[in-house]
GROMACS .gro file of C-alpha atoms in nm:
model
  382
    1MET     CA    1  -1.514  -0.349  -1.158
    2LYS     CA    2  -1.471  -0.252  -0.782
    3LYS     CA    3  -1.640   0.080  -0.662
    4TYR     CA    4  -1.358   0.149  -0.438
    5ASN     CA    5  -0.943   0.142  -0.425
    6PHE     CA    6  -0.829  -0.003  -0.139
    7ASP     CA    7  -0.492  -0.084  -0.305
    8GLU     CA    8  -0.455   0.306  -0.326
    9ILE     CA    9  -0.132   0.398  -0.072
   10ASN     CA   10  -0.238   0.683   0.150
   11ASP     CA   11   0.107   0.773   0.314
   12ARG     CA   12  -0.012   0.939   0.661
   13HIS     CA   13   0.384   1.028   0.799
   14HIS     CA   14   0.394   1.363   0.919
   15VAL     CA   15  -0.019   1.446   0.953
   16ASN     CA   16   0.015   1.368   1.348
   17SER     CA   17  -0.133   1.055   1.304
   18LEU     CA   18  -0.110   0.861   1.689
   19LYS     CA   19   0.005   0.560   1.411
   20TYR     CA   20   0.241   0.684   1.265
   21ASP     CA   21   0.412   0.992   1.509
   22GLY     CA   22   0.753   0.910   1.619
   23VAL     CA   23   0.764   0.573   1.341
   24PRO     CA   24   1.090   0.646   1.113
   25ASP     CA   25   0.955   0.699   0.766
   26ASP     CA   26   1.074   0.404   0.623
   27ALA     CA   27   0.924   0.122   0.856
   28LEU     CA   28   0.569  -0.026   0.842
   29SER     CA   29   0.356   0.019   1.101
   30PHE     CA   30   0.071  -0.214   1.235
   31THR     CA   31  -0.034  -0.150   1.566
   32ILE     CA   32  -0.346   0.126   1.572
   33ALA     CA   33  -0.681   0.028   1.535
   34ASP     CA   34  -0.762   0.279   1.236
   35MET     CA   35  -0.685   0.195   0.834
   36ASP     CA   36  -0.458   0.313   0.586
   37PHE     CA   37  -0.690   0.348   0.316
   38LYS     CA   38  -0.821   0.676   0.156
   39CYS     CA   39  -1.148   0.756   0.345
   40ILE     CA   40  -1.395   0.794   0.105
   41LYS     CA   41  -1.515   1.039  -0.180
   42GLU     CA   42  -1.900   1.059  -0.011
   43ILE     CA   43  -1.728   1.146   0.311
   44LYS     CA   44  -1.492   1.410   0.169
   45ASP     CA   45  -1.804   1.598   0.026
   46ALA     CA   46  -1.972   1.583   0.351
   47ILE     CA   47  -1.635   1.715   0.524
   48ASN     CA   48  -1.615   2.031   0.261
   49HIS     CA   49  -1.951   2.091   0.181
   50ALA     CA   50  -1.957   2.184   0.590
   51SER     CA   51  -1.642   2.348   0.506
   52SER     CA   52  -1.750   2.598   0.296
   53LEU     CA   53  -2.031   2.749   0.544
   54ASP     CA   54  -1.709   2.985   0.619
   55SER     CA   55  -1.840   2.949   0.987
   56PHE     CA   56  -1.762   2.704   1.276
   57GLY     CA   57  -1.970   2.770   1.555
   58TYR     CA   58  -2.174   2.576   1.813
   59ARG     CA   59  -2.383   2.342   1.692
   60TYR     CA   60  -2.621   2.062   1.811
   61VAL     CA   61  -2.734   1.730   1.730
   62ASP     CA   62  -3.093   1.721   1.523
   63ASP     CA   63  -3.270   1.415   1.438
   64ASN     CA   64  -3.158   1.338   1.139
   65TYR     CA   65  -2.834   1.250   1.273
   66PHE     CA   66  -3.018   0.909   1.478
   67LEU     CA   67  -3.206   0.848   1.198
   68SER     CA   68  -2.914   0.761   0.980
   69TYR     CA   69  -2.872   0.528   1.273
   70ILE     CA   70  -3.178   0.444   1.313
   71ARG     CA   71  -3.166   0.347   0.905
   72HIS     CA   72  -2.818   0.165   0.993
   73PHE     CA   73  -2.971  -0.051   1.230
   74GLU     CA   74  -3.301  -0.165   1.016
   75LYS     CA   75  -3.057  -0.343   0.788
   76LYS     CA   76  -2.938  -0.598   1.079
   77ASN     CA   77  -3.341  -0.639   1.238
   78ILE     CA   78  -3.328  -0.359   1.478
   79HIS     CA   79  -3.541  -0.143   1.536
   80LEU     CA   80  -3.488   0.211   1.747
   81SER     CA   81  -3.594   0.516   1.795
   82VAL     CA   82  -3.390   0.859   1.816
   83SER     CA   83  -3.525   0.867   2.185
   84ASN     CA   84  -3.284   0.607   2.242
   85PHE     CA   85  -2.922   0.763   2.142
   86ALA     CA   86  -2.775   0.980   2.364
   87PHE     CA   87  -2.419   1.137   2.183
   88SER     CA   88  -2.163   1.127   2.312
   89CYS     CA   89  -1.722   1.223   2.142
   90GLY     CA   90  -1.625   0.895   2.163
   91VAL     CA   91  -1.654   0.488   2.283
   92ILE     CA   92  -1.428   0.564   2.586
   93ALA     CA   93  -1.570   0.898   2.636
   94SER     CA   94  -1.874   0.705   2.704
   95LEU     CA   95  -1.728   0.444   2.857
   96ASP     CA   96  -1.529   0.630   3.121
   97SER     CA   97  -1.864   0.921   3.212
   98LEU     CA   98  -2.088   0.559   3.207
   99LEU     CA   99  -1.842   0.419   3.513
  100ASN     CA  100  -1.875   0.801   3.620
  101LEU     CA  101  -2.207   0.759   3.684
  102LEU     CA  102  -2.220   0.393   3.788
  103THR     CA  103  -1.934   0.353   4.038
  104ASN     CA  104  -1.774   0.457   4.318
  105LYS     CA  105  -1.364   0.405   4.363
  106GLY     CA  106  -1.291   0.080   4.467
  107ASP     CA  107  -1.649  -0.105   4.279
  108LYS     CA  108  -1.539  -0.461   4.112
  109ILE     CA  109  -1.633  -0.504   3.733
  110ALA     CA  110  -1.482  -0.731   3.470
  111LEU     CA  111  -1.416  -0.846   3.183
  112PHE     CA  112  -1.304  -1.082   2.927
  113SER     CA  113  -0.922  -1.080   2.824
  114PRO     CA  114  -0.757  -1.038   2.660
  115ALA     CA  115  -0.928  -0.680   2.566
  116TYR     CA  116  -0.926  -0.326   2.425
  117ASN     CA  117  -0.627  -0.223   2.625
  118CYS     CA  118  -0.796   0.121   2.719
  119PHE     CA  119  -1.057  -0.055   2.914
  120PHE     CA  120  -0.789  -0.139   3.168
  121SER     CA  121  -0.681   0.210   3.192
  122VAL     CA  122  -1.034   0.391   3.197
  123ALA     CA  123  -1.086   0.052   3.513
  124LYS     CA  124  -0.722   0.209   3.681
  125ASN     CA  125  -0.841   0.563   3.637
  126HIS     CA  126  -1.111   0.563   3.835
  127SER     CA  127  -0.947   0.359   4.137
  128LEU     CA  128  -1.185   0.015   4.065
  129GLU     CA  129  -1.104  -0.380   4.069
  130LEU     CA  130  -1.074  -0.554   3.751
  131ILE     CA  131  -1.176  -0.921   3.697
  132GLU     CA  132  -0.993  -1.051   3.428
  133ILE     CA  133  -1.207  -1.369   3.265
  134PRO     CA  134  -1.011  -1.567   3.050
  135PHE     CA  135  -1.163  -1.786   2.714
  136LEU     CA  136  -1.125  -2.123   2.680
  137ASP     CA  137  -0.974  -2.270   2.378
  138ASN     CA  138  -1.084  -2.173   2.054
  139PHE     CA  139  -1.193  -1.815   2.254
  140ASP     CA  140  -1.528  -2.014   2.375
  141ILE     CA  141  -1.667  -1.854   2.678
  142ASP     CA  142  -1.674  -2.004   3.085
  143PHE     CA  143  -1.970  -1.986   3.199
  144CYS     CA  144  -1.890  -2.116   3.519
  145ALA     CA  145  -1.569  -1.814   3.614
  146LEU     CA  146  -1.867  -1.544   3.401
  147GLU     CA  147  -2.109  -1.661   3.699
  148GLU     CA  148  -1.878  -1.695   3.941
  149ALA     CA  149  -1.752  -1.312   3.911
  150PHE     CA  150  -2.118  -1.150   3.822
  151LYS     CA  151  -2.194  -1.267   4.198
  152ASN     CA  152  -1.944  -0.934   4.301
  153ILE     CA  153  -1.930  -0.707   4.025
  154LYS     CA  154  -2.135  -0.412   3.955
  155ILE     CA  155  -2.001  -0.345   3.595
  156PHE     CA  156  -1.993  -0.598   3.321
  157ILE     CA  157  -1.751  -0.457   2.939
  158LEU     CA  158  -1.793  -0.651   2.702
  159CYS     CA  159  -1.653  -0.571   2.359
  160ASN     CA  160  -1.847  -0.704   2.090
  161PRO     CA  161  -1.693  -0.873   1.877
  162ASN     CA  162  -1.397  -0.842   2.060
  163ASN     CA  163  -1.062  -0.691   1.995
  164PRO     CA  164  -0.798  -0.814   2.051
  165ASN     CA  165  -0.867  -1.222   1.855
  166GLY     CA  166  -1.155  -1.055   1.672
  167LYS     CA  167  -1.429  -1.325   1.837
  168ILE     CA  168  -1.785  -1.319   1.697
  169PHE     CA  169  -1.989  -1.381   1.973
  170SER     CA  170  -2.337  -1.636   1.903
  171LEU     CA  171  -2.643  -1.522   1.962
  172PHE     CA  172  -2.715  -1.773   2.244
  173GLU     CA  173  -2.428  -1.634   2.431
  174LEU     CA  174  -2.508  -1.330   2.442
  175ASP     CA  175  -2.820  -1.432   2.557
  176LYS     CA  176  -2.693  -1.653   2.789
  177ILE     CA  177  -2.464  -1.348   2.894
  178ILE     CA  178  -2.767  -1.102   2.977
  179ASP     CA  179  -2.942  -1.372   3.187
  180LEU     CA  180  -2.660  -1.350   3.425
  181THR     CA  181  -2.642  -0.967   3.434
  182ASN     CA  182  -3.011  -1.003   3.545
  183LYS     CA  183  -2.945  -1.221   3.787
  184TYR     CA  184  -2.702  -1.117   3.926
  185LYS     CA  185  -2.800  -0.733   3.906
  186VAL     CA  186  -2.515  -0.623   3.683
  187THR     CA  187  -2.498  -0.343   3.408
  188ILE     CA  188  -2.343  -0.471   3.089
  189ILE     CA  189  -2.173  -0.227   2.869
  190SER     CA  190  -2.106  -0.302   2.497
  191ASP     CA  191  -1.885  -0.163   2.291
  192GLU     CA  192  -1.959  -0.287   1.904
  193ILE     CA  193  -1.786  -0.025   1.725
  194HIS     CA  194  -1.619  -0.316   1.578
  195SER     CA  195  -1.968  -0.464   1.437
  196ASP     CA  196  -1.951  -0.397   1.132
  197ILE     CA  197  -1.619  -0.534   0.939
  198VAL     CA  198  -1.712  -0.902   0.944
  199SER     CA  199  -1.480  -1.202   0.745
  200PRO     CA  200  -1.791  -1.308   0.429
  201ASN     CA  201  -2.004  -1.458   0.514
  202LYS     CA  202  -1.988  -1.439   0.886
  203ARG     CA  203  -2.237  -1.149   1.064
  204SER     CA  204  -2.186  -0.942   1.447
  205HIS     CA  205  -2.454  -0.974   1.701
  206SER     CA  206  -2.580  -0.692   1.881
  207LEU     CA  207  -2.712  -0.725   2.212
  208LEU     CA  208  -2.995  -0.498   2.089
  209GLU     CA  209  -3.121  -0.814   1.860
  210LEU     CA  210  -3.193  -0.992   2.203
  211ASP     CA  211  -3.540  -1.014   2.369
  212LYS     CA  212  -3.593  -0.609   2.478
  213ASP     CA  213  -3.764  -0.685   2.788
  214LYS     CA  214  -3.378  -0.885   2.930
  215LEU     CA  215  -3.146  -0.487   2.827
  216ASP     CA  216  -3.286  -0.252   3.104
  217ASN     CA  217  -2.999  -0.283   3.251
  218CYS     CA  218  -2.740  -0.280   2.898
  219TYR     CA  219  -2.586   0.014   2.713
  220ILE     CA  220  -2.447  -0.004   2.376
  221LEU     CA  221  -2.177   0.211   2.225
  222TYR     CA  222  -2.114   0.237   1.889
  223SER     CA  223  -1.955   0.428   1.608
  224PRO     CA  224  -1.927   0.405   1.226
  225SER     CA  225  -1.512   0.517   1.309
  226LYS     CA  226  -1.408   0.243   1.301
  227ALA     CA  227  -1.508   0.084   0.917
  228PHE     CA  228  -1.518   0.406   0.815
  229ASN     CA  229  -1.219   0.553   0.967
  230LEU     CA  230  -1.350   0.862   1.094
  231ALA     CA  231  -1.201   0.855   1.455
  232GLY     CA  232  -1.033   1.192   1.438
  233LEU     CA  233  -1.395   1.344   1.375
  234HIS     CA  234  -1.517   1.209   1.776
  235SER     CA  235  -1.866   1.069   1.746
  236SER     CA  236  -2.068   0.842   1.853
  237VAL     CA  237  -2.360   0.684   2.058
  238VAL     CA  238  -2.458   0.563   2.328
  239ILE     CA  239  -2.783   0.361   2.290
  240SER     CA  240  -3.025   0.264   2.574
  241LEU     CA  241  -3.404   0.117   2.607
  242ASN     CA  242  -3.471   0.265   2.897
  243LYS     CA  243  -3.542   0.665   2.858
  244GLU     CA  244  -3.484   0.727   3.221
  245ARG     CA  245  -3.103   0.567   3.238
  246LEU     CA  246  -3.066   0.698   2.896
  247ALA     CA  247  -3.154   1.052   3.077
  248SER     CA  248  -2.921   1.010   3.286
  249ILE     CA  249  -2.619   0.914   3.083
  250GLN     CA  250  -2.689   1.197   2.809
  251ALA     CA  251  -2.666   1.471   3.138
  252GLN     CA  252  -2.360   1.258   3.276
  253LEU     CA  253  -2.215   1.305   2.936
  254TYR     CA  254  -2.288   1.662   2.952
  255LYS     CA  255  -2.111   1.753   3.293
  256ASP     CA  256  -1.792   1.535   3.167
  257ASN     CA  257  -1.801   1.795   2.867
  258VAL     CA  258  -1.844   1.503   2.590
  259GLY     CA  259  -2.179   1.493   2.467
  260GLU     CA  260  -2.206   1.785   2.238
  261PRO     CA  261  -2.029   1.734   1.897
  262SER     CA  262  -1.750   1.892   1.711
  263TYR     CA  263  -1.847   2.109   1.391
  264PHE     CA  264  -1.789   1.816   1.148
  265ALA     CA  265  -1.898   1.574   1.417
  266ILE     CA  266  -2.259   1.530   1.229
  267GLU     CA  267  -2.290   1.530   0.800
  268PRO     CA  268  -1.968   1.213   0.687
  269VAL     CA  269  -2.174   1.053   0.996
  270ILE     CA  270  -2.456   1.056   0.816
  271ALA     CA  271  -2.268   1.047   0.476
  272ALA     CA  272  -2.092   0.733   0.587
  273PHE     CA  273  -2.429   0.558   0.652
  274ASN     CA  274  -2.612   0.616   0.320
  275ASN     CA  275  -2.298   0.504   0.134
  276GLU     CA  276  -2.250   0.198   0.345
  277ASP     CA  277  -2.366  -0.116   0.185
  278ILE     CA  278  -2.106  -0.147  -0.148
  279TYR     CA  279  -1.856   0.002   0.077
  280PHE     CA  280  -1.904  -0.275   0.353
  281GLU     CA  281  -1.930  -0.566   0.115
  282GLU     CA  282  -1.577  -0.404  -0.106
  283LEU     CA  283  -1.389  -0.386   0.248
  284ASN     CA  284  -1.495  -0.679   0.462
  285GLN     CA  285  -1.415  -0.895   0.146
  286TYR     CA  286  -1.040  -0.682   0.093
  287ILE     CA  287  -0.970  -0.722   0.418
  288TYR     CA  288  -1.088  -1.097   0.455
  289GLU     CA  289  -0.803  -1.184   0.167
  290ASN     CA  290  -0.488  -0.919   0.379
  291LYS     CA  291  -0.632  -1.200   0.667
  292VAL     CA  292  -0.542  -1.521   0.429
  293LEU     CA  293  -0.235  -1.347   0.237
  294LEU     CA  294  -0.090  -1.290   0.646
  295LYS     CA  295  -0.167  -1.597   0.788
  296GLU     CA  296  -0.060  -1.881   0.476
  297GLY     CA  297   0.309  -1.603   0.433
  298LEU     CA  298   0.361  -1.648   0.809
  299GLU     CA  299   0.297  -2.002   0.774
  300LYS     CA  300   0.537  -2.060   0.529
  301ILE     CA  301   0.811  -1.864   0.695
  302SER     CA  302   0.805  -2.102   1.028
  303ASP     CA  303   0.489  -2.333   1.177
  304LYS     CA  304   0.607  -2.141   1.537
  305PHE     CA  305   0.369  -1.895   1.405
  306LYS     CA  306   0.025  -2.011   1.527
  307THR     CA  307  -0.238  -1.783   1.380
  308TYR     CA  308  -0.599  -1.798   1.289
  309ILE     CA  309  -0.817  -1.654   1.015
  310SER     CA  310  -1.094  -1.399   1.303
  311ASP     CA  311  -1.406  -1.375   1.219
  312ALA     CA  312  -1.453  -1.017   1.293
  313THR     CA  313  -1.273  -0.714   1.309
  314TYR     CA  314  -0.943  -0.590   1.113
  315LEU     CA  315  -0.686  -0.706   1.377
  316MET     CA  316  -0.493  -1.065   1.389
  317TRP     CA  317  -0.444  -1.184   1.707
  318ILE     CA  318  -0.098  -1.400   1.687
  319ASN     CA  319   0.058  -1.704   1.922
  320ILE     CA  320   0.441  -1.700   1.917
  321LYS     CA  321   0.409  -1.916   2.252
  322GLN     CA  322   0.652  -2.102   2.022
  323PHE     CA  323   0.926  -1.899   1.960
  324ASN     CA  324   1.079  -1.895   2.315
  325LEU     CA  325   1.101  -1.571   2.306
  326SER     CA  326   0.945  -1.317   2.583
  327ASN     CA  327   0.706  -1.099   2.438
  328ASP     CA  328   0.948  -0.772   2.525
  329GLU     CA  329   1.217  -0.968   2.326
  330PHE     CA  330   1.019  -1.015   2.019
  331VAL     CA  331   0.875  -0.690   1.986
  332SER     CA  332   1.185  -0.515   1.992
  333LEU     CA  333   1.318  -0.772   1.750
  334CYS     CA  334   1.047  -0.643   1.511
  335LYS     CA  335   1.144  -0.286   1.613
  336LYS     CA  336   1.548  -0.377   1.483
  337TYR     CA  337   1.371  -0.454   1.139
  338LYS     CA  338   1.181  -0.091   1.095
  339LEU     CA  339   0.859  -0.306   1.192
  340TYR     CA  340   0.578  -0.210   1.483
  341ILE     CA  341   0.363  -0.457   1.594
  342SER     CA  342   0.118  -0.418   1.919
  343ASP     CA  343   0.217  -0.677   2.228
  344GLY     CA  344  -0.039  -0.889   2.328
  345ARG     CA  345   0.009  -0.832   2.677
  346ASN     CA  346  -0.098  -0.435   2.610
  347TYR     CA  347  -0.453  -0.640   2.594
  348GLY     CA  348  -0.429  -0.789   2.941
  349LYS     CA  349  -0.210  -1.039   3.136
  350TYR     CA  350  -0.403  -1.340   2.888
  351GLY     CA  351  -0.248  -1.121   2.593
  352ASP     CA  352   0.148  -1.336   2.701
  353GLY     CA  353   0.281  -1.498   2.463
  354PHE     CA  354   0.085  -1.309   2.196
  355ILE     CA  355   0.078  -1.008   1.908
  356ARG     CA  356  -0.168  -0.806   1.729
  357ILE     CA  357  -0.116  -0.677   1.352
  358ASN     CA  358  -0.375  -0.450   1.226
  359VAL     CA  359  -0.428  -0.550   0.852
  360ALA     CA  360  -0.637  -0.261   0.728
  361THR     CA  361  -0.375  -0.221   0.514
  362ASN     CA  362  -0.302  -0.285   0.095
  363LYS     CA  363  -0.217  -0.609   0.005
  364ASP     CA  364   0.117  -0.428  -0.124
  365THR     CA  365   0.231  -0.331   0.265
  366ILE     CA  366   0.096  -0.668   0.414
  367LYS     CA  367   0.350  -0.875   0.142
  368LYS     CA  368   0.621  -0.637   0.307
  369LEU     CA  369   0.531  -0.716   0.594
  370ILE     CA  370   0.543  -1.109   0.542
  371SER     CA  371   0.863  -1.061   0.375
  372ILE     CA  372   1.014  -0.889   0.695
  373PHE     CA  373   0.947  -1.115   0.925
  374ASN     CA  374   1.101  -1.370   0.691
  375GLN     CA  375   1.354  -1.218   0.736
  376ILE     CA  376   1.356  -1.189   1.084
  377ILE     CA  377   1.356  -1.550   1.145
  378LYS     CA  378   1.643  -1.627   0.880
  379GLU     CA  379   1.886  -1.367   1.046
  380ASN     CA  380   1.799  -1.473   1.382
  381ASP     CA  381   1.780  -1.802   1.365
  382LEU     CA  382   1.474  -1.883   1.550
   0.00000   0.00000   0.00000
C-alpha cells in the first residue's frame, strides 16, 4: 500500500492561486509549474506546530535548516558544509541578486533555449543582452555554438534539469560546460530546483558532483519548493564552494531584502527533507505514469502531436508544428474549450511551435485533458 495518495483532488480555485486565478471554475489549468497534489502531512504538521507558538516576529536561519540540505545532498554523494550555504527567499530572487552583484547594464549573458521564462524577464529587467543557444536534435548540446558564445559573455545561466523540455544533463556535458566557463572566465549560475523530479531509473546531476577544483566560479540555486510544492513559503539557498563569493552574495541578498526568512520558511523545509525518500519514490512514479498516459492519449488522437516522455520535471514539451496553426491560434483555440496550457514562445524564440503542459495533477484530470484535446481535434478538423 502506498503512503501518499496523489489521486486525491485538491481544489485550488478561490484561494489566490496564481495557477487558477482568473481561470473559470470549470476550466482545466496546466500552466504555472506548481502541483495540484495536497501537501504531505509531515509538512503541514511542521507548519501547524510553528503557528501554535503564537508569536510571528523576526526569525533567523539556524544551522538545522542548512543541515537538512546537507543530509539531502549526502544521499547524492555530494558533501557540503554549513559554510557553503546562504539563505534566499527564492531561486529567482537569488538570480536577481547575483545579476545585481555580477553584471552591469549592457553586459552579455547566455542560456540554452528554450528555458524558464523568468530568466528572460530578469535579464530584461537588468538591461542585459541575452544570447539564446538552441539545442540540437534530441536536445543535444551544440558545443561549438556554446564556446563561441562564451567568448563574449559574462554569465551563463543553466536550467538543470531543463525547464521546459525536461532534459537531464549528463556529467560529461556538465564537465565540458564547466571547462568552457573556466577557459573563458565565465560565471555559471545553475538553477537546480527541478533536480528531484525524475523518471524512474533516471538521475539528474548537479554541478556539485564535478571536480570541486573546477567550481570556483559557480553558484548553485536550489530549493525543495518544486518537489514538495512549497513555492509560496519563499525558502531557498544559494550554494558556493568559494567562501569569498558566498559572503558577497549573502551581503547582496541582504541588500536586496531577500536574505531573511519569513516565519514559515524553516520548519517545513526540514520536515520535507526528513520525509523525502518514500515521497520521491511515489511522486516520481505517479508523474511518470501521467506522462505515459498523456503521450499515449495524444498519439491516439492525432499523429500530428509530437511528444516524448521527459526524463525530469513534471512538464511535457509538445511539438504542435504539424497542425499548421500559429502558437496564438492553437493556445486561443484551447482556451475556447476552457483548457489552459503554456505557449512555448514564453520560453524563448526556440519555443515557437511548442506547448508546455504541467502533468503534476491527478490521473482523472489528465484523462479529461486528453478528452478535451480529442474534442478540439474533431470539431475543428485538425
